[in-house]
Coordinates of C-alpha atoms in Angstrom, one line a residue:
X1 CA 0.0 0.0 0.0
X2 CA 1.3 3.5 -0.9
X3 CA 0.2 6.7 0.7
X4 CA 0.4 10.1 -1.3
X5 CA 0.8 12.1 1.7
X6 CA 3.0 14.0 4.2
X7 CA 5.2 11.7 6.3
X8 CA 4.4 12.3 10.0
X9 CA 1.1 13.9 9.5
X10 CA -1.8 13.0 11.9
X11 CA -3.5 11.0 9.1
X12 CA -0.4 9.0 8.3
X13 CA 0.2 8.1 11.9
X14 CA -3.5 7.0 12.6
X15 CA -3.5 4.7 9.4
X16 CA -0.2 3.2 10.2
X17 CA -1.5 2.5 13.6
X18 CA -4.5 0.9 12.1
X19 CA -2.3 -1.3 9.9
X20 CA -0.2 -2.3 12.8
X21 CA -3.3 -3.3 14.8
X22 CA -4.4 -5.6 12.0
X23 CA -0.9 -7.0 11.6
X24 CA -0.3 -5.4 8.3
X25 CA 3.2 -4.1 7.3
X26 CA 3.5 -0.1 7.3
X27 CA 2.4 1.6 4.1
X28 CA 4.9 3.2 2.0
X29 CA 4.7 7.0 2.1
X30 CA 5.4 9.2 -1.2
X31 CA 5.6 12.8 -0.1
X32 CA 3.4 15.1 -2.0
X33 CA 6.4 17.6 -2.5
X34 CA 8.6 14.9 -3.9
X35 CA 5.8 13.5 -6.3
X36 CA 5.1 17.2 -7.7
X37 CA 8.7 17.6 -8.3
X38 CA 9.3 14.2 -9.7
X39 CA 6.1 12.4 -10.9
X40 CA 8.1 9.3 -12.0
X41 CA 8.6 8.5 -8.3
X42 CA 4.8 7.1 -8.3
X43 CA 5.7 4.5 -10.9
X44 CA 9.0 3.5 -9.1
X45 CA 6.9 2.8 -5.9
X46 CA 4.0 1.1 -7.6
X47 CA 5.7 -1.7 -9.6
X48 CA 3.7 -4.5 -7.9
X49 CA -0.2 -4.6 -7.7
X50 CA -1.4 -2.7 -4.7
X51 CA -3.4 0.2 -3.1
X52 CA -2.9 3.9 -3.5
X53 CA -4.5 6.4 -0.9
X54 CA -4.3 10.0 -1.6
X55 CA -4.3 12.3 1.5
X56 CA -4.6 16.0 1.6
X57 CA -1.6 18.0 0.6
X58 CA -2.3 20.9 3.0
X59 CA -0.1 19.3 5.8
X60 CA 3.0 20.3 3.9
X61 CA 3.7 24.1 3.3
X62 CA 6.1 23.3 0.6
X63 CA 3.5 21.2 -1.3
X64 CA 1.0 23.9 -1.0
X65 CA 3.6 26.3 -2.2
X66 CA 4.3 24.0 -5.3
X67 CA 0.8 23.7 -6.3
X68 CA 0.1 27.6 -5.7
X69 CA 2.8 28.4 -8.0
X70 CA 1.7 25.9 -10.6
X71 CA -1.7 27.4 -10.3
X72 CA -0.3 30.9 -11.0
X73 CA 1.5 29.7 -14.0
X74 CA -1.6 27.9 -15.5
X75 CA -3.9 31.0 -14.9
X76 CA -1.2 33.3 -16.4
X77 CA -0.8 35.2 -13.2
X78 CA 2.3 36.7 -11.6
X79 CA 3.7 34.3 -8.8
X80 CA 2.4 35.2 -5.3
X81 CA 4.6 35.0 -2.3
X82 CA 4.3 31.9 0.0
X83 CA 1.3 32.5 2.4
X84 CA 2.0 33.1 5.9
X85 CA 0.8 30.7 8.5
X86 CA -3.0 30.3 8.3
X87 CA -3.4 32.9 5.5
X88 CA -6.0 32.5 2.8
X89 CA -4.3 33.5 -0.3
X90 CA -5.2 32.8 -3.9
X91 CA -7.3 29.7 -3.1
X92 CA -8.4 29.6 -6.8
X93 CA -4.9 29.6 -7.9
X94 CA -4.2 26.7 -5.5
X95 CA -7.0 24.8 -7.0
X96 CA -5.9 25.3 -10.4
X97 CA -2.5 23.7 -9.5
X98 CA -4.3 20.9 -7.4
X99 CA -6.7 20.1 -10.3
X100 CA -3.8 19.8 -12.7
X101 CA -2.0 17.5 -10.3
X102 CA -4.8 15.2 -9.9
X103 CA -5.3 15.0 -13.8
X104 CA -1.5 14.1 -14.0
X105 CA -2.2 11.5 -11.5
X106 CA -5.1 10.1 -13.2
X107 CA -3.0 9.7 -16.4
X108 CA -0.4 8.0 -14.6
X109 CA -3.0 5.5 -12.9
X110 CA -4.4 4.8 -16.3
X111 CA -1.1 3.0 -17.2
X112 CA -1.2 1.1 -14.1
X113 CA -4.2 -1.2 -14.1
X114 CA -2.8 -3.3 -11.4
X115 CA -3.1 -0.4 -8.9
X116 CA -6.5 0.2 -6.9
X117 CA -7.2 3.6 -5.5
X118 CA -9.3 4.4 -2.4
X119 CA -10.7 7.6 -4.1
X120 CA -10.3 8.3 -7.7
X121 CA -8.6 11.7 -8.5
X122 CA -11.3 13.0 -10.5
X123 CA -13.7 12.5 -7.9
X124 CA -11.2 13.9 -5.2
X125 CA -11.0 17.0 -7.5
X126 CA -14.9 17.4 -7.9
X127 CA -15.4 17.2 -4.1
X128 CA -12.6 19.8 -3.6
X129 CA -14.7 22.1 -5.9
X130 CA -17.4 22.9 -3.3
X131 CA -19.7 24.7 -5.7
X132 CA -19.3 22.2 -8.4
X133 CA -19.7 19.4 -5.9
X134 CA -23.0 20.8 -4.7
X135 CA -24.6 21.2 -8.2
X136 CA -23.2 17.4 -8.8
X137 CA -25.2 16.3 -5.6
X138 CA -28.3 18.2 -6.7
X139 CA -28.0 16.7 -10.2
X140 CA -28.2 13.3 -8.6
X141 CA -31.6 14.2 -6.6
X142 CA -29.7 15.0 -3.3
X143 CA -31.2 17.6 -1.1
X144 CA -28.8 20.5 -0.5
X145 CA -29.3 24.0 0.7
X146 CA -30.6 26.4 -1.9
X147 CA -27.6 28.0 -3.9
X148 CA -27.5 31.5 -4.8
X149 CA -24.3 30.9 -6.9
X150 CA -21.1 33.0 -7.3
X151 CA -20.4 36.2 -5.2
X152 CA -18.3 38.5 -7.0
X153 CA -18.3 41.3 -4.5
X154 CA -20.0 42.8 -1.5
X155 CA -22.2 44.8 -3.7
X156 CA -23.1 41.7 -5.9
X157 CA -24.0 40.0 -2.5
X158 CA -26.5 42.7 -1.7
X159 CA -28.1 42.1 -4.9
X160 CA -28.3 38.5 -4.9
X161 CA -30.1 38.9 -1.3
X162 CA -32.4 41.3 -3.0
X163 CA -33.2 39.1 -5.8
X164 CA -33.8 36.1 -3.6
X165 CA -35.6 38.0 -0.8
X166 CA -33.1 36.8 1.9
X167 CA -31.5 38.3 4.9
X168 CA -29.3 35.3 6.0
X169 CA -26.9 33.2 3.9
X170 CA -23.6 31.3 4.2
X171 CA -20.8 32.5 2.0
X172 CA -18.3 29.8 1.3
X173 CA -15.0 29.7 -0.6
X174 CA -15.2 27.6 -3.5
X175 CA -12.0 25.9 -2.8
X176 CA -11.8 26.2 1.0
X177 CA -11.9 23.4 3.7
X178 CA -12.3 22.9 7.3
X179 CA -14.7 26.1 7.5
X180 CA -11.8 28.2 6.4
X181 CA -13.3 31.6 5.4
X182 CA -16.7 30.6 5.8
X183 CA -19.0 33.4 6.7
X184 CA -22.5 33.4 8.4
X185 CA -24.0 36.7 7.2
X186 CA -27.1 38.3 8.5
X187 CA -28.9 41.7 8.1
X188 CA -32.1 43.1 9.0
X189 CA -34.5 45.7 7.9
X190 CA -33.2 48.5 10.0
X191 CA -29.7 48.1 8.1
X192 CA -27.7 46.5 10.7
X193 CA -25.5 43.4 9.5
X194 CA -23.3 41.0 10.8
X195 CA -20.6 38.7 9.5
X196 CA -19.3 35.7 11.7
X197 CA -16.3 33.8 10.3
X198 CA -13.1 32.1 11.3
X199 CA -11.3 34.4 8.8
X200 CA -9.3 37.3 10.5
X201 CA -9.3 40.3 8.6
X202 CA -6.0 42.5 8.4
X203 CA -6.3 45.7 6.6
X204 CA -3.4 47.9 5.8
X205 CA -1.4 49.5 2.8
X206 CA -4.5 49.3 0.8
X207 CA -4.9 45.5 0.8
X208 CA -6.8 43.2 3.0
X209 CA -5.3 39.9 4.2
X210 CA -7.3 37.1 5.7
X211 CA -6.1 34.6 8.1
X212 CA -7.7 31.3 9.2
X213 CA -8.1 31.2 13.0
X214 CA -9.7 29.0 15.5
X215 CA -11.5 31.9 17.4
X216 CA -14.6 33.1 15.6
X217 CA -14.5 36.8 14.5
X218 CA -17.5 39.1 14.3
X219 CA -17.8 42.0 12.0
X220 CA -20.7 44.5 12.2
X221 CA -19.6 47.6 10.1
X222 CA -20.2 47.9 6.4
X223 CA -16.5 48.8 6.0
X224 CA -15.1 45.7 7.6
X225 CA -17.9 43.4 6.2
X226 CA -17.3 44.7 2.5
X227 CA -13.6 44.3 2.7
X228 CA -14.1 40.8 4.0
X229 CA -16.5 39.8 1.3
X230 CA -14.4 41.4 -1.3
X231 CA -11.2 39.7 -0.3
X232 CA -13.1 36.2 -0.3
X233 CA -14.7 36.9 -3.7
X234 CA -11.3 37.6 -5.3
X235 CA -10.4 34.0 -4.5
X236 CA -14.0 32.7 -5.7
X237 CA -16.9 32.7 -3.3
X238 CA -20.5 31.4 -3.4
X239 CA -23.6 31.8 -1.2
X240 CA -26.2 29.4 -0.2
X241 CA -29.3 30.0 1.9
X242 CA -29.0 29.6 5.7
X243 CA -30.3 26.3 6.8
X244 CA -31.4 26.3 10.5
X245 CA -29.7 23.4 12.6
X246 CA -31.5 21.4 15.3
X247 CA -31.0 22.3 18.9
X248 CA -29.2 20.6 21.4
X249 CA -29.6 22.6 24.8
X250 CA -28.2 25.9 24.3
X251 CA -26.4 24.7 21.3
X252 CA -27.2 23.5 17.7
X253 CA -25.5 20.6 15.7
X254 CA -24.9 19.1 12.2
X255 CA -23.5 15.6 11.5
X256 CA -20.5 14.1 9.9
X257 CA -21.2 10.6 8.4
X258 CA -18.3 8.5 6.8
X259 CA -19.4 6.1 4.0
X260 CA -17.4 2.8 2.9
X261 CA -18.1 1.3 -0.2
X262 CA -21.3 3.2 -0.5
X263 CA -22.6 2.5 2.8
X264 CA -22.8 4.8 5.9
X265 CA -20.6 3.8 8.8
X266 CA -19.0 6.1 11.3
X267 CA -21.4 8.9 12.3
X268 CA -20.9 11.7 14.9
X269 CA -22.8 15.0 15.8
X270 CA -20.8 18.3 15.8
X271 CA -22.2 20.3 18.7
X272 CA -21.5 24.0 19.1
X273 CA -22.9 27.5 20.2
X274 CA -21.1 29.1 17.3
X275 CA -22.3 29.4 13.6
X276 CA -19.7 26.8 12.5
X277 CA -19.7 23.4 14.2
X278 CA -16.4 22.1 12.9
X279 CA -14.8 20.0 15.7
X280 CA -11.4 21.7 15.3
X281 CA -13.1 25.0 16.3
X282 CA -13.4 23.6 19.8
X283 CA -16.8 22.3 19.3
X284 CA -17.8 19.0 20.9
X285 CA -18.8 15.5 19.7
X286 CA -22.1 14.0 20.3
X287 CA -23.7 10.6 19.9
X288 CA -25.8 10.8 16.7
X289 CA -28.0 7.9 17.9
X290 CA -28.9 9.7 21.2
X291 CA -29.9 13.0 19.3
X292 CA -31.7 11.4 16.4
X293 CA -35.2 9.7 16.3
X294 CA -36.0 6.8 14.0
X295 CA -37.2 9.0 11.3
X296 CA -34.2 11.2 11.3
X297 CA -31.7 8.2 11.6
X298 CA -33.3 6.6 8.4
X299 CA -33.0 10.0 6.6
X300 CA -29.3 10.5 7.5
X301 CA -28.5 7.0 6.4
X302 CA -30.5 7.2 3.2
X303 CA -29.2 10.6 2.2
X304 CA -25.5 9.7 3.1
X305 CA -25.8 6.3 0.9
X306 CA -27.5 8.3 -1.9
X307 CA -24.6 10.9 -1.9
X308 CA -22.1 8.1 -1.8
X309 CA -23.5 6.8 -5.0
X310 CA -23.0 10.1 -6.7
X311 CA -19.2 9.2 -6.3
X312 CA -18.9 5.6 -7.4
X313 CA -15.4 5.7 -7.6
X314 CA -14.7 6.6 -4.1
X315 CA -14.2 4.1 -1.5
X316 CA -14.5 6.2 1.7
X317 CA -15.9 9.7 1.7
X318 CA -17.4 12.2 4.5
X319 CA -20.6 14.0 4.2
X320 CA -21.9 16.8 6.5
X321 CA -25.6 16.8 6.9
X322 CA -28.5 18.8 8.7
X323 CA -31.3 16.3 9.5
X324 CA -34.6 17.7 11.0
X325 CA -38.1 16.5 10.9
X326 CA -37.3 13.4 9.0
X327 CA -35.4 15.1 6.2
X328 CA -31.8 15.5 5.6
X329 CA -29.7 17.9 3.7
X330 CA -26.1 17.5 2.5
X331 CA -24.1 20.4 3.4
X332 CA -20.7 19.2 1.9
X333 CA -18.9 16.1 0.5
X334 CA -15.3 15.7 1.6
X335 CA -13.0 13.3 0.0
X336 CA -10.6 13.3 3.2
X337 CA -13.6 13.2 5.7
X338 CA -12.4 10.2 7.6
X339 CA -10.1 12.1 10.0
X340 CA -12.2 11.3 13.3
X341 CA -9.8 10.0 15.8
X342 CA -11.1 7.5 18.1
X343 CA -14.5 7.4 16.7
X344 CA -15.6 3.6 16.6
X345 CA -18.2 2.0 14.3
X346 CA -18.8 -1.7 14.9
X347 CA -15.6 -1.6 17.1
X348 CA -13.1 -0.2 14.6
X349 CA -11.9 3.4 13.9
X350 CA -12.4 4.9 10.4
X351 CA -8.6 3.8 9.3
X352 CA -9.1 0.0 10.6
X353 CA -12.5 -0.1 8.9
X354 CA -11.6 1.2 5.6
X355 CA -8.7 -1.2 5.5
X356 CA -10.7 -4.1 6.5
X357 CA -13.1 -3.3 3.8
X358 CA -10.5 -3.2 0.9

């Protein structure tokens, strides 16, 4: 088994531990940075029949920088400086480099029929393009929040809200992950507005910079909100209608479900008092079975299985859902949604379970 990954990352450590628990030899690791510089290393590592699992490149700043530089060249843009720690910079250029890399990987794998992949590169790419992914899910009959489409600027956002008669929306970077740059936007008839986000805004020298932080920030002046939205829109942004989440005490929650071979397996509630419930933002886990009634659990399993069928060449995927009153909406699909340390399903964590399946 070969991992295209970052040696020493949490994902690699957890998968290697699962292999040791199952008495399997350690997987080989091909570093993203090395493969990007020397693609032939993949063929050298996969001369025998085996498995390939692609892990995200974001654990390695050098790999991120290589993808960003490649994207700038592909988009015929001047190169950008390496982003500072946590900086949201040229996400659209990064995706152009990432998409090109996935296309190259697919070409390499086409010449190696003896290799099986956990998730096909084309489907990894589709799930990384959040707007395209939501359109893909909707085309397969899967309920999603209402999409307003791309947002080109703060002024364009205001016209979209007027057009759709809405005062609350979520704004999402098209190529973001882990809630980075996501904005919960609200306004009222008196003209007050509020934007809550994990993106910290820094303004100076005529330019706005954004940094992904764990502590949520709240902006309430038009000047700040316009700067925030314009900076995100420059990297490609879209809007979707606000979907209320079910309550749990003084908090609310959504759910993450991991599917394997098209079937729902691990599931966990993500509970928090903030607008974003991602677990890395200091929200807490909850027992899905203890929060959902029978109708909601049926809806959860049916929607996640239906979503998995929309990605037939992906063995393990994660889905974020809102389930209320026996109806489920898919908020997002995630090709790398199996990082849930310690969460068990039928006695196995996400890594041991996927290894057993294959």
